[in-house]
Amino acid sequence: MSGAFAVQQGNCSSFKFQVPHSCKKDPLIVDLMPDALPQKRTDGCCNGGILAAWAINLSMSYSSFEVTVGNLEQNTTGYKPKNLTLVAPGPGYTCSQVMDIDPTVSSVIGGRRQEQVFRTWRSTCTYSSFLAKKTPVCCVSLSTFYNPTITSCPSCSCGCRVADELTTSCVRQGSFPSNLLDTELVQCTNHMCPLRVHWHIKKNYVDHWRAKLTISNYNYGKNYSDWNVLVQHPGFSQAATTYSFNSKVLPTSEEVALFWGIFSYNSELVQAGENQLGSVSTEILLEKDSKSFTLRNGWAFPRKIYFNGEICQMPLPDNFPMLPNGSPSTKPSRCQFVLLTVVYFTLPHIFSTLI
């Protein structure tokens, strides 16, 4: 095997000379680290088990390894795997049956020659956060410039505080834990989530509107390196400018934008400290679609938010900050601009009269 290794060798006592790398019928195969020796490497391997999102880093979004299978019957055309399971970074993946597809063709000699493999099989694995974790790992809070009410994360979004005072399920604000080895220790909150995503509607212009996205880490013992946040919002059907994150609108039927940190600036969401939370934030300027944009009925709030692929608990629409009665729902009132213009030109005259 090259490009990866089997965790257990198994019973290879029947082989006296060329001892196989693994004799198990169901080996657990793990990626090699980036510093693997050249003779153990293969193309597309050795990322330490880390796969980047396709939209973030295409070259790091795949991994491969090679296996030489021996002790087969004569004249065999090879056997496809009976079962395939993806177990990293944890439970939650469900893989389909391994199916025969057209043999893979690759280009060599700078694209001047094409080579075809003997056979190709494929299995597609899908991820479900509901299978991976019993409770969510993040929640969403909302606020606006036109309403002082802040919609907090739903209570017990990620579980509830344990009533037993002898059980340390969280740390009260203002206290600092002595044991930082517990990576699940979070600050005591009503939502009890290690992560909170906050969406704030900041400004409403004539042709644009501005929002602020903030991710806060309530976990005292865990950082999140190379984090990403996925936001589903109809506003991303229009052009958007992100100021402090990398971003990309994904080519899906639903308006979805992917955000991730800038390397060596905010690509790591640090753990909570004694006096403050770990947090990263950015402002987003979006163009308006005159046919759909409105501040009424919660349109300007996200439909769904995911952190590192895990869906975050959203507040119920009935709890969204509401637009005050009589307020404009789309464009700022033009009488405001007229009033400002009159004041601007009238004040000097008043001052000169008083003098």
Tab-separated table of C-alpha atoms in Angstrom:
chain	number	residue	atom	x	y	z
A	1	MET	CA	0.000	0.000	0.000
A	2	SER	CA	1.184	3.526	-0.774
A	3	GLY	CA	-0.404	6.854	0.106
A	4	ALA	CA	-2.153	5.454	3.201
A	5	PHE	CA	-1.847	2.679	5.778
A	6	ALA	CA	-4.024	0.054	7.420
A	7	VAL	CA	-4.365	0.561	11.166
A	8	GLN	CA	-4.133	-3.190	11.887
A	9	GLN	CA	-2.004	-5.770	10.113
A	10	GLY	CA	-4.135	-8.731	11.191
A	11	ASN	CA	-3.070	-12.380	11.145
A	12	CYS	CA	-0.464	-12.863	8.428
A	13	SER	CA	1.071	-16.048	9.905
A	14	SER	CA	0.424	-18.050	6.709
A	15	PHE	CA	2.884	-15.857	4.794
A	16	LYS	CA	6.517	-16.743	5.421
A	17	PHE	CA	8.402	-14.562	2.978
A	18	GLN	CA	6.595	-11.559	1.535
A	19	VAL	CA	4.493	-10.513	4.519
A	20	PRO	CA	1.550	-8.345	3.372
A	21	HIS	CA	0.863	-4.881	4.722
A	22	SER	CA	-2.511	-6.127	6.027
A	23	CYS	CA	-4.312	-9.463	6.038
A	24	LYS	CA	-7.647	-8.223	7.399
A	25	LYS	CA	-10.747	-8.548	5.258
A	26	ASP	CA	-12.125	-5.231	6.512
A	27	PRO	CA	-9.082	-2.985	7.093
A	28	LEU	CA	-9.430	0.516	8.498
A	29	ILE	CA	-7.357	2.683	6.133
A	30	VAL	CA	-5.975	6.049	7.246
A	31	ASP	CA	-4.288	8.840	5.276
A	32	LEU	CA	-0.577	9.510	5.768
A	33	MET	CA	0.769	12.743	7.198
A	34	PRO	CA	2.293	15.428	4.929
A	35	ASP	CA	5.854	14.476	6.054
A	36	ALA	CA	5.524	10.858	4.818
A	37	LEU	CA	8.598	9.333	3.185
A	38	PRO	CA	8.752	9.642	-0.630
A	39	GLN	CA	8.694	5.851	-1.175
A	40	LYS	CA	5.382	5.635	0.727
A	41	ARG	CA	3.655	8.467	-1.099
A	42	THR	CA	1.416	8.562	-4.149
A	43	ASP	CA	-0.220	11.373	-6.101
A	44	GLY	CA	-3.010	13.079	-4.152
A	45	CYS	CA	-2.127	11.561	-0.798
A	46	CYS	CA	-0.800	12.546	2.549
A	47	ASN	CA	-2.941	15.396	3.821
A	48	GLY	CA	-3.270	13.995	7.329
A	49	GLY	CA	-6.858	12.975	6.677
A	50	ILE	CA	-7.984	16.543	5.941
A	51	LEU	CA	-10.118	17.264	2.879
A	52	ALA	CA	-10.759	20.881	1.954
A	53	ALA	CA	-14.102	22.006	0.578
A	54	TRP	CA	-14.138	21.873	-3.217
A	55	ALA	CA	-15.078	25.555	-3.476
A	56	ILE	CA	-12.253	26.617	-1.115
A	57	ASN	CA	-9.251	24.627	-2.374
A	58	LEU	CA	-9.792	22.314	-5.339
A	59	SER	CA	-6.303	20.802	-5.170
A	60	MET	CA	-6.846	19.752	-1.532
A	61	SER	CA	-10.411	18.504	-1.985
A	62	TYR	CA	-9.480	14.933	-2.888
A	63	SER	CA	-7.240	12.178	-1.578
A	64	SER	CA	-6.024	8.915	-3.091
A	65	PHE	CA	-3.976	5.848	-2.215
A	66	GLU	CA	-2.926	2.648	-3.981
A	67	VAL	CA	-3.383	-0.943	-2.845
A	68	THR	CA	-1.888	-4.061	-4.370
A	69	VAL	CA	-4.166	-7.025	-3.676
A	70	GLY	CA	-2.586	-10.463	-3.812
A	71	ASN	CA	-3.554	-14.102	-3.302
A	72	LEU	CA	-6.297	-13.916	-5.930
A	73	GLU	CA	-7.615	-16.684	-8.123
A	74	GLN	CA	-6.164	-17.096	-11.604
A	75	ASN	CA	-7.779	-15.252	-14.533
A	76	THR	CA	-9.678	-12.978	-12.170
A	77	THR	CA	-10.780	-9.541	-13.291
A	78	GLY	CA	-10.608	-8.205	-9.744
A	79	TYR	CA	-13.204	-7.939	-7.006
A	80	LYS	CA	-14.950	-4.739	-6.062
A	81	PRO	CA	-15.168	-3.875	-2.345
A	82	LYS	CA	-18.215	-5.438	-0.709
A	83	ASN	CA	-18.706	-2.530	1.639
A	84	LEU	CA	-17.244	0.950	2.011
A	85	THR	CA	-17.701	3.285	4.971
A	86	LEU	CA	-16.317	6.777	5.487
A	87	VAL	CA	-15.691	7.216	9.210
A	88	ALA	CA	-13.895	10.567	9.381
A	89	PRO	CA	-14.232	13.103	10.878
A	90	GLY	CA	-16.857	11.087	12.751
A	91	PRO	CA	-20.130	9.236	12.341
A	92	GLY	CA	-22.781	10.605	10.044
A	93	TYR	CA	-21.735	9.294	6.630
A	94	THR	CA	-23.828	6.800	4.693
A	95	CYS	CA	-22.229	5.272	1.598
A	96	SER	CA	-24.036	3.732	-1.350
A	97	GLN	CA	-23.283	0.330	-2.835
A	98	VAL	CA	-20.083	0.081	-4.873
A	99	MET	CA	-21.103	0.276	-8.533
A	100	ASP	CA	-19.272	-0.423	-11.812
A	101	ILE	CA	-18.763	2.688	-13.943
A	102	ASP	CA	-16.763	3.509	-17.062
A	103	PRO	CA	-13.009	2.997	-16.579
A	104	THR	CA	-11.174	6.116	-15.510
A	105	VAL	CA	-9.069	7.819	-18.195
A	106	SER	CA	-6.155	10.077	-17.273
A	107	SER	CA	-3.807	12.247	-19.322
A	108	VAL	CA	-0.029	11.817	-19.298
A	109	ILE	CA	2.932	13.333	-21.167
A	110	GLY	CA	1.485	16.791	-20.826
A	111	GLY	CA	-1.926	15.742	-22.138
A	112	ARG	CA	-0.568	14.188	-25.339
A	113	ARG	CA	-1.458	10.638	-24.285
A	114	GLN	CA	-4.465	9.144	-22.505
A	115	GLU	CA	-4.253	6.025	-20.362
A	116	GLN	CA	-7.198	3.941	-19.203
A	117	VAL	CA	-7.400	1.846	-16.051
A	118	PHE	CA	-8.688	-1.726	-16.115
A	119	ARG	CA	-11.857	-1.217	-14.055
A	120	THR	CA	-13.440	1.563	-11.990
A	121	TRP	CA	-15.964	1.330	-9.169
A	122	ARG	CA	-17.700	4.174	-7.388
A	123	SER	CA	-19.507	4.677	-4.097
A	124	THR	CA	-21.116	7.981	-3.094
A	125	CYS	CA	-21.170	8.949	0.591
A	126	THR	CA	-23.585	11.525	1.973
A	127	TYR	CA	-23.352	13.270	5.339
A	128	SER	CA	-26.145	13.867	7.828
A	129	SER	CA	-25.540	16.018	10.901
A	130	PHE	CA	-28.593	14.391	12.510
A	131	LEU	CA	-26.853	11.013	12.379
A	132	ALA	CA	-23.516	12.469	13.482
A	133	LYS	CA	-24.665	14.248	16.634
A	134	LYS	CA	-27.693	14.013	18.869
A	135	THR	CA	-27.790	17.771	19.395
A	136	PRO	CA	-26.663	20.707	17.204
A	137	VAL	CA	-23.244	22.284	17.728
A	138	CYS	CA	-24.240	25.827	16.787
A	139	CYS	CA	-27.161	28.216	16.879
A	140	VAL	CA	-28.197	31.468	15.201
A	141	SER	CA	-29.142	34.833	16.703
A	142	LEU	CA	-30.543	37.838	14.809
A	143	SER	CA	-30.688	41.627	15.114
A	144	THR	CA	-31.426	44.696	12.979
A	145	PHE	CA	-30.827	48.443	12.841
A	146	TYR	CA	-34.567	49.173	12.845
A	147	ASN	CA	-35.526	47.199	15.952
A	148	PRO	CA	-33.685	47.241	19.312
A	149	THR	CA	-34.884	43.708	20.048
A	150	ILE	CA	-32.234	41.019	19.661
A	151	THR	CA	-33.513	37.550	18.840
A	152	SER	CA	-31.306	35.212	20.848
A	153	CYS	CA	-30.562	31.593	20.070
A	154	PRO	CA	-33.438	29.307	21.066
A	155	SER	CA	-33.111	28.040	24.630
A	156	CYS	CA	-31.399	24.659	24.963
A	157	SER	CA	-30.442	24.711	21.267
A	158	CYS	CA	-27.495	22.418	21.986
A	159	GLY	CA	-28.769	20.856	25.212
A	160	CYS	CA	-29.692	22.213	28.613
A	161	ARG	CA	-27.607	22.946	31.671
A	162	VAL	CA	-27.364	20.139	34.176
A	163	ALA	CA	-29.251	20.958	37.367
A	164	ASP	CA	-26.773	19.064	39.543
A	165	GLU	CA	-24.316	21.655	40.907
A	166	LEU	CA	-21.696	18.934	41.420
A	167	THR	CA	-21.633	18.243	37.682
A	168	THR	CA	-19.483	20.621	35.651
A	169	SER	CA	-21.373	20.975	32.379
A	170	CYS	CA	-20.322	24.571	31.729
A	171	VAL	CA	-18.429	27.520	33.190
A	172	ARG	CA	-20.190	30.679	34.317
A	173	GLN	CA	-19.284	33.942	32.647
A	174	GLY	CA	-16.492	35.680	34.548
A	175	SER	CA	-15.014	32.405	35.762
A	176	PHE	CA	-12.122	30.685	34.053
A	177	PRO	CA	-11.766	26.888	33.973
A	178	SER	CA	-8.677	25.375	35.565
A	179	ASN	CA	-8.847	22.274	33.366
A	180	LEU	CA	-8.522	23.279	29.704
A	181	LEU	CA	-7.958	19.662	28.637
A	182	ASP	CA	-11.721	19.194	28.449
A	183	THR	CA	-12.421	20.222	24.849
A	184	GLU	CA	-16.195	20.130	25.434
A	185	LEU	CA	-16.243	22.702	28.248
A	186	VAL	CA	-18.299	25.714	27.203
A	187	GLN	CA	-19.495	28.952	28.750
A	188	CYS	CA	-22.865	28.704	30.500
A	189	THR	CA	-25.584	30.186	28.279
A	190	ASN	CA	-29.275	29.680	27.673
A	191	HIS	CA	-28.482	27.962	24.370
A	192	MET	CA	-25.480	25.930	25.632
A	193	CYS	CA	-23.905	25.833	22.164
A	194	PRO	CA	-20.143	25.899	21.653
A	195	LEU	CA	-20.699	28.133	18.601
A	196	ARG	CA	-23.052	30.979	17.782
A	197	VAL	CA	-23.576	32.628	14.396
A	198	HIS	CA	-25.060	36.131	14.539
A	199	TRP	CA	-26.685	37.853	11.547
A	200	HIS	CA	-27.205	41.620	11.868
A	201	ILE	CA	-28.997	43.748	9.275
A	202	LYS	CA	-26.872	46.878	9.514
A	203	LYS	CA	-27.922	49.379	6.827
A	204	ASN	CA	-30.515	49.894	4.118
A	205	TYR	CA	-29.434	51.977	1.125
A	206	VAL	CA	-31.284	52.902	-2.055
A	207	ASP	CA	-29.676	50.209	-4.244
A	208	HIS	CA	-27.810	48.083	-1.661
A	209	TRP	CA	-28.165	46.722	1.853
A	210	ARG	CA	-25.521	45.745	4.386
A	211	ALA	CA	-25.342	42.848	6.852
A	212	LYS	CA	-22.791	41.757	9.428
A	213	LEU	CA	-21.925	38.103	10.040
A	214	THR	CA	-20.233	37.150	13.333
A	215	ILE	CA	-19.165	33.688	14.521
A	216	SER	CA	-18.438	33.339	18.260
A	217	ASN	CA	-16.689	30.445	20.006
A	218	TYR	CA	-17.982	29.673	23.514
A	219	ASN	CA	-15.696	26.660	23.870
A	220	TYR	CA	-12.851	27.064	26.384
A	221	GLY	CA	-10.750	24.141	25.136
A	222	LYS	CA	-11.173	23.978	21.363
A	223	ASN	CA	-10.078	26.077	18.394
A	224	TYR	CA	-11.576	25.758	14.911
A	225	SER	CA	-8.909	25.930	12.210
A	226	ASP	CA	-9.885	26.412	8.566
A	227	TRP	CA	-13.528	26.889	9.543
A	228	ASN	CA	-16.279	27.606	7.039
A	229	VAL	CA	-19.856	28.873	7.205
A	230	LEU	CA	-22.581	28.193	4.645
A	231	VAL	CA	-25.478	30.667	4.450
A	232	GLN	CA	-28.664	30.111	2.454
A	233	HIS	CA	-30.289	33.438	1.612
A	234	PRO	CA	-32.260	34.681	-1.429
A	235	GLY	CA	-30.203	37.867	-1.394
A	236	PHE	CA	-27.197	35.974	-2.775
A	237	SER	CA	-28.902	35.856	-6.160
A	238	GLN	CA	-27.492	39.388	-6.537
A	239	ALA	CA	-23.885	40.581	-6.450
A	240	ALA	CA	-22.356	40.615	-2.964
A	241	THR	CA	-19.100	42.028	-1.560
A	242	THR	CA	-17.517	40.450	1.528
A	243	TYR	CA	-14.915	42.547	3.343
A	244	SER	CA	-13.158	40.376	5.951
A	245	PHE	CA	-13.805	36.763	4.828
A	246	ASN	CA	-13.255	34.831	1.670
A	247	SER	CA	-16.567	34.016	0.010
A	248	LYS	CA	-18.066	32.246	-2.967
A	249	VAL	CA	-21.636	31.842	-4.165
A	250	LEU	CA	-22.127	28.163	-4.954
A	251	PRO	CA	-23.684	26.991	-8.237
A	252	THR	CA	-26.831	25.492	-6.720
A	253	SER	CA	-30.531	25.901	-7.373
A	254	GLU	CA	-30.803	27.670	-4.020
A	255	GLU	CA	-28.989	30.915	-3.234
A	256	VAL	CA	-26.113	29.672	-1.057
A	257	ALA	CA	-22.848	31.438	-0.182
A	258	LEU	CA	-19.800	29.850	1.417
A	259	PHE	CA	-17.592	31.923	3.749
A	260	TRP	CA	-14.183	31.031	5.152
A	261	GLY	CA	-11.303	32.826	6.859
A	262	ILE	CA	-8.374	34.643	5.285
A	263	PHE	CA	-5.091	32.794	5.799
A	264	SER	CA	-2.939	34.182	8.649
A	265	TYR	CA	-5.667	36.698	9.520
A	266	ASN	CA	-8.852	35.002	10.709
A	267	SER	CA	-8.686	31.441	9.347
A	268	GLU	CA	-8.556	30.188	12.956
A	269	LEU	CA	-11.496	30.730	15.286
A	270	VAL	CA	-9.742	30.722	18.644
A	271	GLN	CA	-11.167	29.356	21.873
A	272	ALA	CA	-12.911	31.486	24.463
A	273	GLY	CA	-10.653	33.294	26.929
A	274	GLU	CA	-11.069	34.538	30.463
A	275	ASN	CA	-12.508	37.906	29.448
A	276	GLN	CA	-13.836	37.449	25.945
A	277	LEU	CA	-15.109	34.952	23.400
A	278	GLY	CA	-13.203	33.859	20.354
A	279	SER	CA	-14.870	35.487	17.366
A	280	VAL	CA	-14.491	36.441	13.709
A	281	SER	CA	-16.749	38.770	11.734
A	282	THR	CA	-17.277	40.444	8.381
A	283	GLU	CA	-19.636	42.897	6.757
A	284	ILE	CA	-21.440	41.939	3.549
A	285	LEU	CA	-22.728	44.484	1.015
A	286	LEU	CA	-25.491	43.096	-1.217
A	287	GLU	CA	-27.186	44.575	-4.234
A	288	LYS	CA	-30.960	44.842	-4.138
A	289	ASP	CA	-33.372	43.033	-6.394
A	290	SER	CA	-36.246	45.502	-6.647
A	291	LYS	CA	-38.706	42.687	-7.345
A	292	SER	CA	-37.942	40.668	-4.216
A	293	PHE	CA	-36.102	42.763	-1.606
A	294	THR	CA	-38.057	43.687	1.498
A	295	LEU	CA	-37.416	44.125	5.199
A	296	ARG	CA	-40.822	42.741	6.056
A	297	ASN	CA	-41.701	39.210	7.175
A	298	GLY	CA	-38.102	38.225	7.912
A	299	TRP	CA	-37.023	38.157	4.248
A	300	ALA	CA	-33.615	39.684	5.049
A	301	PHE	CA	-32.692	36.898	7.485
A	302	PRO	CA	-30.981	33.647	6.420
A	303	ARG	CA	-33.045	30.545	5.723
A	304	LYS	CA	-30.369	28.119	6.964
A	305	ILE	CA	-26.804	28.382	8.297
A	306	TYR	CA	-24.201	25.622	8.544
A	307	PHE	CA	-20.885	25.708	10.417
A	308	ASN	CA	-18.295	23.194	9.144
A	309	GLY	CA	-21.127	21.234	7.575
A	310	GLU	CA	-23.215	21.103	10.758
A	311	ILE	CA	-26.641	22.731	10.577
A	312	CYS	CA	-27.207	25.469	13.165
A	313	GLN	CA	-30.396	25.832	15.182
A	314	MET	CA	-32.417	28.772	13.835
A	315	PRO	CA	-34.944	30.853	15.826
A	316	LEU	CA	-38.587	30.445	14.879
A	317	PRO	CA	-39.844	33.057	12.365
A	318	ASP	CA	-42.362	34.301	14.957
A	319	ASN	CA	-39.395	35.494	17.047
A	320	PHE	CA	-37.624	37.430	14.279
A	321	PRO	CA	-37.138	41.190	14.883
A	322	MET	CA	-40.123	42.847	13.235
A	323	LEU	CA	-40.237	46.005	11.149
A	324	PRO	CA	-42.040	48.778	13.071
A	325	ASN	CA	-45.478	49.661	11.730
A	326	GLY	CA	-45.363	52.441	9.165
A	327	SER	CA	-41.694	51.935	8.306
A	328	PRO	CA	-40.673	51.552	4.636
A	329	SER	CA	-39.986	47.929	3.695
A	330	THR	CA	-37.724	48.444	0.695
A	331	LYS	CA	-36.076	51.818	0.049
A	332	PRO	CA	-35.176	54.622	2.461
A	333	SER	CA	-37.692	57.435	2.304
A	334	ARG	CA	-36.605	60.177	-0.129
A	335	CYS	CA	-38.132	62.893	2.078
A	336	GLN	CA	-35.258	62.220	4.491
A	337	PHE	CA	-32.748	63.289	1.848
A	338	VAL	CA	-34.771	66.409	1.009
A	339	LEU	CA	-34.929	67.382	4.675
A	340	LEU	CA	-31.183	66.956	5.075
A	341	THR	CA	-30.558	69.117	2.025
A	342	VAL	CA	-32.780	71.910	3.353
A	343	VAL	CA	-31.080	71.836	6.744
A	344	TYR	CA	-27.657	71.886	5.127
A	345	PHE	CA	-28.348	75.015	3.116
A	346	THR	CA	-30.493	76.804	5.714
A	347	LEU	CA	-28.244	76.520	8.769
A	348	PRO	CA	-25.526	78.916	7.527
A	349	HIS	CA	-28.163	81.572	6.907
A	350	ILE	CA	-29.568	81.153	10.409
A	351	PHE	CA	-26.107	81.368	11.946
A	352	SER	CA	-25.286	84.545	10.020
A	353	THR	CA	-28.559	86.093	11.179
A	354	LEU	CA	-27.816	85.280	14.800
A	355	ILE	CA	-24.371	86.791	14.510
